C-alpha cells in the first residue's frame, strides 16, 4: 500500500492525477467509481439466523439429551420427554440470542459511514453521497464533520481531529500538511492524514481522498472483525468433554447391564422376553446416568451470575462470558479511562528551578495556597500564582456546572486541566476574564506549537507589584517548552524580570526532560507586557517574552485500580497494559499501578518488525505495549492464546473491535465505548473501570465453582443410583429401583437442590487461588475422585438398607425397595448440604446462609414422604408406607453421607489444602 504520508502535496496530487483547484471531472469520477467500487464497508456474509439456531443443537450434551428424550418416548415416559425438550429449547433460545447479537458488530461499523460530503468536482463545490467518493476526490472539512474516507491533507487551518475511535488516544490530534519522512508510522502518528469515521473537532481543512471503502483503515478493521472466528469458552469445552465422557459411560452401562442380566437370567423365562426387559432396564439406567438438569442449571447459574455482575457495573452481553471471566489468566487493559480517570490533571508546577507538587499547594479545605509556603516564600508563591493564572487565561476551555450540580470542563482536555488547576488555587476563569478581558489572540498552530492571547490590563484593580503594572495590555502564551523558549528572552522570578541566560535555559530544559520522562505532558507558560497592539502579528507579539514556568499534567490512575491490580495478581492473573499512548506515559502509569516494576515494553513499531513466532516467545513477559494499532492488539491476543492463556481484552474504539471479538472475554467501555466495540464485546463496563473487571472475575469464579458443585452433586447421586442397580444382582437381589423412581431422583431430588447451589456465595480465598487452566478438566483438583467415593458410599448405604429388609421371594414392590429409594433420596439431601462449600463446614458458613437450599431440602423431604404415605402416589411410584422405626433407620443411614463429606473436608483443612 502507498505510504501517502511520506509524499509532499505535489507528489500526492501527481500520483492521483488531480488538480487541487479543479478536482475530478464527473466522467473521471464515474470511471474511478467503476474501478474502485463504492465507498462503503462490505459485509462478507454473516451467519443466517437459521444457521445460528441449528448450531445450538450441535452441542454434544444437547445431542445426548435428545437421544435420552427419544428413548424416554419409546419407554412411554411422556413427562421425562416434556422436561428434557423444555431444557433443550430453553438452551437453544438463549444460545441463539447471544450469538445473533454477536453478529451485529459489522452493522454498527457500517453506521459510521458518512451520508453526504462536500467535494470539489469540475472546479465547483458540490455535495454528494459519500458512497460516490473515489481516490483523487478533493473534499472540504470543517468542525463537526466525519471524515468520509482516508485522505492526505492539502490544507490545514488549526485543524484538529478526534481519532480516539481508531487509535485509542483521548485527545484530538493537531493536523499538518508537511510530509512525514519516517518509515512505518502508526495511524496515530500520521499527522498529515485523515481517516474514515474520525471526527473534525476544530478548524478546517482540505484533503484529497487516497483510499475508499474496504481499503481504508476502517475497512481494514472490518476485514479483521469478519475474519475472527469465535472460539468455544472454557466452560463449553469442559461440558463438551463431560458429554463425551457421559456418552462412553452410557455405552458401557448398557453393555454391563445386558451381560449381567443375561448371566443371571431365569431360564424359565423366554429369551426374547428377558432381552426386552434387560434392554429397557439398561436404557433406563443409561438415561439415569445423564444429568438432564445440567444445561438448565448451567444457564440459570450463568443468568444469576450476570445479574450479580450488573450490580457491580458489569453488563454481560453473552451469557457464557460469565463463567469465562472466572478462568481468565491475563487481563489486557487499555490505559485511558480504564486504568486512568480519563481526565487530564495538573500534577506539578515548576518555577525558578523549583518543582512543586500541585496537591501540596491546597489545604484540607481545598482551595488556597499553603499558608506556610506563602509566608516563607512570597516571591515563589507569586510566581506560582501567575503561572496558573496565565495558563487559565491563555485558554479556550471553560468550567461549567451541569444539571446535576457537578462542575465539568468543556473544551480541550489539556486546557481544561489548566482551568481546573487555577480554580483549585482560588482563581476562577470567569472572575479573571472580567478583570483581564481578552481583546485579541494568535491561535495555536501545529507548526508553532503554541497559542497566545492578549488581555487588557485594569490598572485600578491590579496590584502595584504586578509584572505588567505599567502596561496597557498583557500577552500570555502557552505551548511546547522548546517552542516557547524560542520566543523568550527573560524570566520572572517573583520579584524581578531577569535575563534568560544559558544556565537558566539549561535548568528549564532539564526540568522539562525530567517531567517528560515521568510520563507527564509538559507545557511552558510566558507573558509579555504591551502598551499597544499595532497588529495581531505572531512574529511581533511572540517575541521578547518573559518565561514564567512549567506546568506538568497527566491523566492520573484511578485510585481503586492499584488495589484491583494487587487482587488480580494474588488470584494468579497477569495484568497487561495495551495503549495507543506514548511509551513513557504508559510506563509511568504501569509502574504506579504495579503492573510492572521494570522498563520492559514494546511499541507498535517494534511489533511491526516481529514475526508471530518472535511475538509468542516474548508475549508472556512483556507487561506494557504502547503506540499499538488494531492488528497489533489482535496479534497480542492470539499470541497469548497460543500460550494457553485465557485472555480478557478491554477496548472502547472501533480499532479495538477485532481484538475484542477474538479475546476469550471482550470488554467494552460503557461510557466512552463506540457501538462497534460494544457489539463485538462479551461484557460492557458501565463505569469504564478496571476494578470492575476484577470484581467480575470474582463473580465468574463463583459461577464456575457453583457449576462444579452441581456437577459433583448430580453425578455423585447418579453414581449412587448406578451402583445400586449394578451391585444388587451380584447380591442375588432383583433390580431395586424402577424407571419412574430413577426419573424422580434425577429430575426432582437432583434438580431442586441443584438450583439452590447456583446462588451459593463465593468460597473463602476465592481470589487467592490460581485460575482453572483452559485444558483443566471439570473433574480436576480431586473432584472426580470425590464423585466416585461419595456416589459409591451412597450406593453402599442405600443397598445395605434394602439388603437388611430383603428376603428371597419378597414381594415387589415391598418395604426393601422403598427403603433403598428413600435412603438414596435422603442421602442426596445430606450430600447437597455438605457440598455447599468445598472447604468450610456447613456450620461455619451457616445452615441458613442459603435459605433456598434449606427450603429445597425440606420440600424434597416432604415430597418424598408424600410418595411413601399418600395412597395415590404409592400406586404411581410403587412404594409402601414405612414404619417409624424403618424411617428412622433410613434417615440415620442417609445422614452418614453428610457426616462423611464433612469429615473429608475437615481432613483437607487440617492438611492446609
PDB file of C-alpha atoms in Angstrom, residues 54-69 84-85 87-89 91-92 239-240 243 290 295:
ATOM      1  CA  UNK A  54     -29.018 -25.063  14.025  1.00  0.00           C
ATOM      2  CA  UNK A  55     -25.619 -24.598  15.674  1.00  0.00           C
ATOM      3  CA  UNK A  56     -27.299 -24.569  19.082  1.00  0.00           C
ATOM      4  CA  UNK A  57     -28.416 -28.196  18.521  1.00  0.00           C
ATOM      5  CA  UNK A  58     -24.944 -29.490  17.584  1.00  0.00           C
ATOM      6  CA  UNK A  59     -23.654 -29.406  21.156  1.00  0.00           C
ATOM      7  CA  UNK A  60     -22.814 -32.946  22.332  1.00  0.00           C
ATOM      8  CA  UNK A  61     -24.648 -32.522  25.634  1.00  0.00           C
ATOM      9  CA  UNK A  62     -27.767 -31.437  23.717  1.00  0.00           C
ATOM     10  CA  UNK A  63     -27.466 -34.434  21.370  1.00  0.00           C
ATOM     11  CA  UNK A  64     -27.282 -36.782  24.373  1.00  0.00           C
ATOM     12  CA  UNK A  65     -30.385 -35.123  25.830  1.00  0.00           C
ATOM     13  CA  UNK A  66     -32.252 -35.520  22.516  1.00  0.00           C
ATOM     14  CA  UNK A  67     -31.347 -39.224  22.431  1.00  0.00           C
ATOM     15  CA  UNK A  68     -32.482 -39.532  26.046  1.00  0.00           C
ATOM     16  CA  UNK A  69     -35.790 -37.865  25.101  1.00  0.00           C
ATOM     17  CA  UNK A  84     -35.927 -32.735  28.599  1.00  0.00           C
ATOM     18  CA  UNK A  85     -37.282 -30.947  25.496  1.00  0.00           C
ATOM     19  CA  UNK A  87     -34.475 -27.777  28.697  1.00  0.00           C
ATOM     20  CA  UNK A  88     -33.203 -28.189  25.111  1.00  0.00           C
ATOM     21  CA  UNK A  89     -35.499 -25.453  23.748  1.00  0.00           C
ATOM     22  CA  UNK A  91     -30.898 -23.676  25.948  1.00  0.00           C
ATOM     23  CA  UNK A  92     -31.296 -23.117  22.177  1.00  0.00           C
ATOM     24  CA  UNK A 239     -19.022 -29.515  29.119  1.00  0.00           C
ATOM     25  CA  UNK A 240     -18.247 -30.984  25.684  1.00  0.00           C
ATOM     26  CA  UNK A 243     -20.652 -35.008  27.343  1.00  0.00           C
ATOM     27  CA  UNK A 290     -27.308 -38.372  32.060  1.00  0.00           C
ATOM     28  CA  UNK A 295     -27.941 -27.433  30.861  1.00  0.00           C
TER      29      UNK A 295
END
